[in-house]
Short mmCIF file of C-alpha atoms in Angstrom, two decimals:
data_model
loop_
_atom_site.label_atom_id
_atom_site.label_comp_id
_atom_site.label_asym_id
_atom_site.label_seq_id
_atom_site.Cartn_x
_atom_site.Cartn_y
_atom_site.Cartn_z
CA MET C 616 -28.28 139.51 41.72
CA ALA C 617 -26.53 137.35 44.29
CA PRO C 618 -23.66 139.06 46.13
CA PHE C 619 -20.08 138.03 45.55
CA ASN C 620 -18.86 135.57 48.18
CA PHE C 621 -15.19 135.90 48.98
CA THR C 622 -15.51 134.67 52.58
CA HIS C 623 -12.61 132.57 53.86
CA SER C 624 -13.01 129.98 56.55
CA ASP C 625 -9.53 128.72 57.40
CA ALA C 626 -8.32 128.34 60.95
CA SER C 627 -6.44 131.66 61.00
CA THR C 628 -9.46 133.74 59.95
CA PHE C 629 -12.39 135.32 61.76
CA ILE C 630 -15.73 135.93 60.07
CA LEU C 631 -17.33 139.36 60.50
CA MET C 632 -21.06 138.97 59.93
CA GLY C 633 -21.92 142.65 59.51
CA ILE C 634 -25.34 143.19 61.11
CA PRO C 635 -26.90 139.77 61.85
CA GLY C 636 -30.64 139.78 61.32
CA LEU C 637 -30.46 142.59 58.75
CA GLU C 638 -28.43 140.83 56.03
CA ALA C 639 -31.12 141.50 53.42
CA ALA C 640 -30.84 145.24 54.08
CA HIS C 641 -27.02 145.45 53.97
CA ILE C 642 -27.02 147.30 50.64
CA TRP C 643 -29.45 149.91 51.96
CA ILE C 644 -27.60 150.23 55.26
CA SER C 645 -24.38 150.87 53.35
CA ILE C 646 -25.82 154.10 51.89
CA PRO C 647 -25.90 156.10 55.18
CA PHE C 648 -22.59 154.51 56.22
CA PHE C 649 -20.89 155.68 53.03
CA THR C 650 -22.61 159.10 53.13
CA PHE C 651 -21.67 159.78 56.76
CA TYR C 652 -18.08 158.72 56.07
CA ILE C 653 -17.66 161.01 53.07
CA ILE C 654 -19.23 163.97 54.92
CA SER C 655 -16.93 163.42 57.92
CA LEU C 656 -13.86 163.24 55.68
CA LEU C 657 -14.78 166.41 53.79
CA GLY C 658 -15.60 168.35 56.96
CA ASN C 659 -12.52 167.35 58.92
CA VAL C 660 -10.09 167.70 56.00
CA THR C 661 -11.53 171.17 55.32
CA LEU C 662 -11.01 172.13 58.97
CA LEU C 663 -7.40 170.89 58.92
CA SER C 664 -6.69 172.70 55.63
CA VAL C 665 -8.12 176.04 56.78
CA VAL C 666 -6.28 176.00 60.12
CA GLY C 667 -3.07 174.94 58.37
CA LYS C 668 -3.26 177.80 55.84
CA GLU C 669 -4.50 180.58 58.14
CA GLN C 670 -1.83 181.89 60.52
CA THR C 671 -4.39 183.66 62.71
CA LEU C 672 -6.01 180.31 63.55
CA GLN C 673 -2.80 178.61 64.65
CA LYS C 674 -3.42 179.00 68.36
CA PRO C 675 -4.24 176.49 71.16
CA MET C 676 -8.01 176.29 70.71
CA TYR C 677 -7.77 175.58 66.99
CA LEU C 678 -4.84 173.19 67.40
CA LEU C 679 -7.10 171.19 69.72
CA LEU C 680 -9.73 171.21 66.98
CA CYS C 681 -7.11 169.80 64.60
CA MET C 682 -6.31 167.01 67.09
CA LEU C 683 -10.03 166.24 67.32
CA ALA C 684 -10.32 166.28 63.53
CA LEU C 685 -7.45 163.78 63.18
CA THR C 686 -9.17 161.35 65.56
CA ASP C 687 -12.45 161.93 63.71
CA ILE C 688 -10.77 160.96 60.43
CA ALA C 689 -9.06 157.89 61.88
CA THR C 690 -12.03 156.43 63.78
CA PRO C 691 -14.39 155.70 60.86
CA THR C 692 -11.46 154.91 58.54
CA PHE C 693 -10.63 151.84 60.62
CA VAL C 694 -14.24 150.61 60.35
CA VAL C 695 -16.16 151.87 57.31
CA PRO C 696 -14.00 150.46 54.43
CA LYS C 697 -14.20 146.95 55.92
CA ALA C 698 -17.93 147.39 56.64
CA LEU C 699 -18.56 148.45 53.02
CA GLY C 700 -16.60 145.39 51.87
CA ILE C 701 -19.01 143.24 53.89
CA PHE C 702 -22.11 145.11 52.69
CA TRP C 703 -21.19 145.28 49.00
CA PHE C 704 -18.99 142.25 48.26
CA ASN C 705 -19.56 139.88 51.21
CA LEU C 706 -15.88 140.19 52.20
CA LYS C 707 -16.36 138.86 55.70
CA GLY C 708 -12.99 137.26 56.34
CA ILE C 709 -10.32 138.91 58.49
CA THR C 710 -7.15 137.39 59.89
CA VAL C 711 -6.57 137.06 63.62
CA ALA C 712 -3.67 139.54 63.38
CA GLY C 713 -5.83 141.93 61.35
CA CYS C 714 -8.63 141.67 63.88
CA LEU C 715 -6.32 142.35 66.82
CA THR C 716 -4.77 145.28 64.95
CA GLN C 717 -8.16 146.80 64.17
CA MET C 718 -9.22 146.38 67.79
CA PHE C 719 -6.03 148.05 69.06
CA PHE C 720 -6.32 151.09 66.79
CA LEU C 721 -10.07 151.51 67.35
CA HIS C 722 -9.77 151.57 71.13
CA THR C 723 -6.56 153.64 71.06
CA ILE C 724 -8.18 156.33 68.91
CA SER C 725 -11.25 156.26 71.16
CA VAL C 726 -9.11 156.91 74.27
CA MET C 727 -7.18 159.60 72.38
CA HIS C 728 -10.49 161.24 71.40
CA SER C 729 -11.57 161.28 75.04
CA SER C 730 -8.20 162.77 76.08
CA THR C 731 -8.67 165.55 73.53
CA LEU C 732 -12.10 166.39 74.96
CA VAL C 733 -10.56 166.56 78.46
CA THR C 734 -7.85 168.93 77.19
CA MET C 735 -10.49 171.09 75.51
CA ALA C 736 -12.41 171.31 78.81
CA PHE C 737 -9.19 172.44 80.52
CA ASP C 738 -8.68 174.99 77.73
CA ARG C 739 -12.15 176.46 78.35
CA TYR C 740 -11.54 176.48 82.12
CA VAL C 741 -8.32 178.49 81.78
CA ALA C 742 -9.87 180.84 79.19
CA ILE C 743 -12.81 181.73 81.47
CA CYS C 744 -11.44 181.31 85.01
CA ASN C 745 -7.91 182.60 84.44
CA PRO C 746 -7.97 184.62 81.20
CA LEU C 747 -4.98 186.86 82.06
CA ARG C 748 -2.67 183.83 82.24
CA TYR C 749 -4.19 181.96 79.31
CA ALA C 750 -1.40 182.87 76.88
CA THR C 751 1.29 181.65 79.29
CA ILE C 752 -0.46 178.50 80.57
CA LEU C 753 -1.67 177.18 77.21
CA THR C 754 0.87 177.79 74.48
CA ASN C 755 1.09 175.85 71.23
CA ALA C 756 4.01 173.89 72.66
CA GLN C 757 2.00 172.97 75.75
CA ILE C 758 -0.89 171.76 73.57
CA ALA C 759 1.53 169.59 71.60
CA LYS C 760 2.87 168.10 74.86
CA LEU C 761 -0.66 167.42 76.13
CA GLY C 762 -1.54 165.77 72.83
CA LEU C 763 1.56 163.57 73.01
CA ALA C 764 0.76 162.65 76.62
CA GLY C 765 -2.78 161.68 75.59
CA PHE C 766 -1.45 159.50 72.79
CA ILE C 767 1.06 157.75 75.08
CA ARG C 768 -1.67 157.19 77.68
CA ALA C 769 -3.94 155.63 75.05
CA VAL C 770 -1.24 153.29 73.72
CA LEU C 771 -0.10 152.16 77.20
CA PHE C 772 -3.66 151.49 78.38
CA ILE C 773 -4.89 149.69 75.24
CA LEU C 774 -1.77 147.71 74.23
CA PRO C 775 -2.32 144.98 76.91
CA LEU C 776 -5.71 144.12 75.37
CA PRO C 777 -4.41 142.61 72.09
CA LEU C 778 -1.32 141.23 73.85
CA LEU C 779 -3.48 139.28 76.33
CA LEU C 780 -5.78 138.00 73.58
CA SER C 781 -2.88 136.99 71.33
CA GLN C 782 -1.81 134.48 74.01
CA GLN C 783 -5.24 132.82 74.09
CA THR C 784 -6.69 129.94 72.05
CA PHE C 785 -9.81 130.77 70.09
CA CYS C 786 -12.65 128.29 69.69
CA ALA C 787 -13.59 126.62 66.41
CA ASN C 788 -16.56 128.91 65.91
CA ARG C 789 -14.80 132.10 64.82
CA ILE C 790 -17.86 134.04 63.79
CA ILE C 791 -18.04 137.61 65.11
CA PRO C 792 -21.64 138.91 65.00
CA HIS C 793 -20.44 142.42 64.23
CA MET C 794 -18.82 144.48 61.48
CA GLN C 795 -15.72 145.28 63.53
CA CYS C 796 -13.39 143.57 65.97
CA GLU C 797 -14.42 144.81 69.39
CA HIS C 798 -12.71 143.61 72.54
CA ILE C 799 -15.93 142.22 74.04
CA ALA C 800 -16.71 140.23 70.88
CA MET C 801 -13.21 138.72 70.72
CA VAL C 802 -13.14 137.80 74.40
CA ARG C 803 -16.32 135.77 73.91
CA MET C 804 -14.55 133.53 71.36
CA VAL C 805 -11.68 132.57 73.68
CA CYS C 806 -11.76 128.94 74.86
CA GLY C 807 -9.31 129.39 77.75
CA ASP C 808 -9.40 131.42 80.95
CA ILE C 809 -10.54 134.96 80.16
CA ARG C 810 -10.79 136.37 83.67
CA VAL C 811 -7.71 138.59 83.29
CA SER C 812 -8.86 140.01 79.94
CA ARG C 813 -12.40 140.60 81.21
CA ILE C 814 -11.28 142.27 84.44
CA TYR C 815 -8.70 144.45 82.69
CA GLY C 816 -11.19 145.55 80.02
CA PHE C 817 -13.87 146.29 82.62
CA VAL C 818 -11.49 148.25 84.88
CA LEU C 819 -10.01 150.10 81.92
CA MET C 820 -13.46 151.23 80.78
CA PHE C 821 -14.33 152.67 84.18
CA VAL C 822 -10.89 154.17 84.82
CA ILE C 823 -10.69 156.01 81.50
CA ASN C 824 -14.33 157.09 81.20
CA GLY C 825 -14.58 157.75 84.94
CA PHE C 826 -11.43 159.89 85.08
CA ASP C 827 -12.18 161.81 81.90
CA LEU C 828 -15.82 162.51 82.72
CA THR C 829 -14.91 163.49 86.30
CA PHE C 830 -12.24 165.93 85.08
CA ILE C 831 -14.63 167.42 82.51
CA ALA C 832 -17.39 167.76 85.13
CA LEU C 833 -14.94 169.42 87.54
CA SER C 834 -13.79 171.87 84.86
CA TYR C 835 -17.33 172.88 84.00
CA GLY C 836 -18.29 173.09 87.66
CA LEU C 837 -15.52 175.66 88.15
CA ILE C 838 -16.54 177.43 84.93
CA ILE C 839 -20.16 177.72 86.07
CA ARG C 840 -19.04 179.02 89.48
CA ALA C 841 -16.84 181.65 87.80
CA VAL C 842 -19.62 182.69 85.41
CA LEU C 843 -22.17 183.09 88.24
CA ARG C 844 -19.81 185.52 89.96
CA ILE C 845 -19.95 187.83 86.94
CA SER C 846 -22.58 190.53 87.43
CA SER C 847 -23.09 191.39 83.77
CA HIS C 848 -25.72 189.29 81.97
CA LYS C 849 -24.00 189.98 78.64
CA ALA C 850 -20.70 188.69 80.05
CA HIS C 851 -22.57 185.60 81.31
CA GLN C 852 -23.82 184.85 77.83
CA LYS C 853 -20.48 185.52 76.15
CA ALA C 854 -18.62 183.23 78.57
CA LEU C 855 -21.10 180.38 78.16
CA ASN C 856 -21.16 180.75 74.37
CA THR C 857 -17.47 179.90 74.26
CA CYS C 858 -18.31 176.50 75.81
CA THR C 859 -21.41 175.65 73.76
CA ALA C 860 -19.59 173.94 70.90
CA HIS C 861 -17.47 171.83 73.26
CA ILE C 862 -20.55 170.76 75.25
CA CYS C 863 -22.35 169.72 72.05
CA VAL C 864 -19.33 167.69 70.89
CA MET C 865 -19.10 165.94 74.27
CA LEU C 866 -22.79 165.03 74.17
CA THR C 867 -22.54 163.57 70.65
CA TYR C 868 -19.57 161.43 71.75
CA TYR C 869 -20.30 160.30 75.31
CA THR C 870 -24.08 159.78 75.00
CA PRO C 871 -24.01 156.94 72.41
CA THR C 872 -20.84 155.52 73.99
CA VAL C 873 -22.33 155.23 77.48
CA PHE C 874 -25.67 154.04 76.11
CA SER C 875 -23.92 151.33 74.03
CA ILE C 876 -21.93 150.15 77.08
CA LEU C 877 -25.07 149.98 79.23
CA THR C 878 -27.03 148.01 76.62
CA HIS C 879 -24.13 145.55 76.27
CA HIS C 880 -24.09 144.79 79.99
CA PHE C 881 -27.75 145.19 80.96
CA GLY C 882 -29.79 144.87 77.75
CA GLN C 883 -29.86 141.11 77.25
CA ASP C 884 -33.42 141.24 75.88
CA ILE C 885 -32.55 143.78 73.19
CA ALA C 886 -32.13 142.43 69.63
CA PRO C 887 -28.43 141.92 68.66
CA TYR C 888 -28.62 144.25 65.67
CA VAL C 889 -29.67 147.09 68.00
CA HIS C 890 -26.43 146.61 69.99
CA ILE C 891 -24.42 146.73 66.76
CA ILE C 892 -26.14 149.84 65.41
CA LEU C 893 -25.67 151.66 68.73
CA ALA C 894 -22.00 150.66 68.84
CA ASP C 895 -21.51 152.09 65.34
CA LEU C 896 -23.29 155.36 66.06
CA TYR C 897 -20.40 156.74 68.11
CA LEU C 898 -18.00 155.77 65.32
CA LEU C 899 -19.94 157.59 62.60
CA ILE C 900 -22.08 160.39 64.06
CA PRO C 901 -19.51 162.42 66.09
CA PRO C 902 -16.88 162.57 63.28
CA MET C 903 -19.57 163.85 60.91
CA LEU C 904 -21.11 166.38 63.31
CA ASN C 905 -18.01 167.81 65.02
CA PRO C 906 -16.74 170.02 62.14
CA ILE C 907 -20.32 171.16 61.48
CA ILE C 908 -20.84 172.10 65.13
CA TYR C 909 -17.61 174.07 65.34
CA GLY C 910 -18.21 175.64 61.93
CA VAL C 911 -21.62 176.92 63.07
CA LYS C 912 -20.66 177.98 66.61
CA MET C 913 -17.25 179.57 65.97
CA LYS C 914 -17.60 182.70 63.81
CA GLU C 915 -13.86 183.12 63.23
CA LEU C 916 -13.52 179.61 61.85
CA ARG C 917 -16.70 179.93 59.79
CA ASP C 918 -15.48 183.19 58.23
CA LYS C 919 -12.15 181.63 57.25
CA VAL C 920 -13.85 178.61 55.68
CA VAL C 921 -16.09 180.93 53.64
CA LYS C 922 -13.05 183.03 52.70
CA TYR C 923 -11.10 180.08 51.30
CA THR C 924 -14.17 178.61 49.63
CA CYS C 925 -14.93 181.89 47.87
CA ARG C 926 -11.27 182.36 46.92
CA SER C 927 -11.18 178.89 45.38
CA SER C 928 -14.35 179.63 43.44
CA ALA C 929 -12.96 183.00 42.25
CA ASP C 930 -9.67 181.41 41.14
CA THR C 931 -11.61 178.87 39.11
CA LYS C 932 -13.62 181.61 37.40
CA PHE C 933 -10.51 183.67 36.63
CA THR C 934 -8.71 180.64 35.23
CA GLN C 935 -11.66 179.87 32.96
CA SER C 936 -11.82 183.54 31.92
CA SER C 937 -8.10 183.49 31.07
CA ALA C 938 -8.50 180.36 29.00
CA ASP C 939 -11.46 181.85 27.10
CA THR C 940 -9.45 185.00 26.40
CA ARG C 941 -6.46 183.06 25.06
CA ASP C 942 -8.79 181.15 22.77
CA ASP C 943 -10.33 184.40 21.51
CA ILE C 944 -6.94 186.00 20.89
CA SER C 945 -5.64 182.96 19.04
CA SER C 946 -8.76 183.09 16.84
CA GLY C 947 -8.21 186.76 16.11
CA LEU C 948 -11.46 187.74 17.82
CA GLN C 949 -12.13 190.62 20.20
CA CYS C 950 -12.39 189.61 23.90
CA PRO C 951 -16.07 189.48 24.88
CA SER C 952 -17.49 191.31 27.89
CA GLY C 953 -14.16 192.87 28.84
CA ASN C 954 -12.53 189.55 29.66
CA CYS C 955 -9.12 190.75 28.45
CA GLN C 956 -9.03 193.51 31.04
CA ILE C 957 -10.14 191.08 33.78
CA VAL C 958 -7.36 188.64 32.88
CA ARG C 959 -4.73 191.39 32.72
CA GLU C 960 -5.69 192.54 36.22
CA TYR C 961 -5.71 188.96 37.49
CA VAL C 962 -2.25 188.24 36.02
CA ASN C 963 -0.83 191.46 37.45
CA GLN C 964 -2.18 190.56 40.93
CA HIS C 965 -0.90 186.99 40.87
#
């Protein structure tokens, strides 16, 4: 069956092509996109719900996890619904304002995500290198201030990108060979002088990634130095285990990001769809893996998730048991298998 074609082509609209060269496979490609998105939503919403309900988890390390979860929810949400519209219904049109807005939020959330990873590295540094002052240096209020500072930094750095592009004239060919509005793709469609936009984008990439990666490397350099000074092998292992989850999360985020940037600038012989797939990996894979990584590596969080999952399952069983008992009583029958006693105890407890 031929796909629906709702593509617009007026002068105020860009055309997002999806993955050029793989149009015939769009339906099949949409399956992992949709699956990864749903898994990331379920994982991150579960993490936010458990931390929000459990008072013992409302401390700096877990508040940072909540900040990371919020960015992990926002990142694919700005991309996947539009991508599925392209894959399923051929909805390729997007207004210039919509494209600039998507670009702004995508890059802002990306910078905010990087800021959160930097803050988490600082959290691990203080916890290992200065544990006696941890409670005074990193309070919940301080984490909130650091989060706000990261958000302000992201907005101030990224806002000039759409503002500069909004002043430019775009060429007649408004086809974007991508499924999202990236800054690089939009700059290539400008007919006027793009030197300022190119230079600012290039400098911004190196300033943000360079600063953040340098700070993270410095933090872990100090952590490793502090760990090597500990004589106990067991203490070595315990200290490094507290950093394992954060290291895994950083690798899942920075590896595809750096690789995508390098292929954009130095991989001219690589097929275009490879660039697009690599660019989308860092939008889909980290949000899906992050809650799984922290759920596996952090026993306290894992235990709380299991606790609330089991409680929810038990409440469902008790509710069904109560309903069955009411039906039996109304029919004048004796409660089977002692259900009446179970319901009485459940009602008394709740």
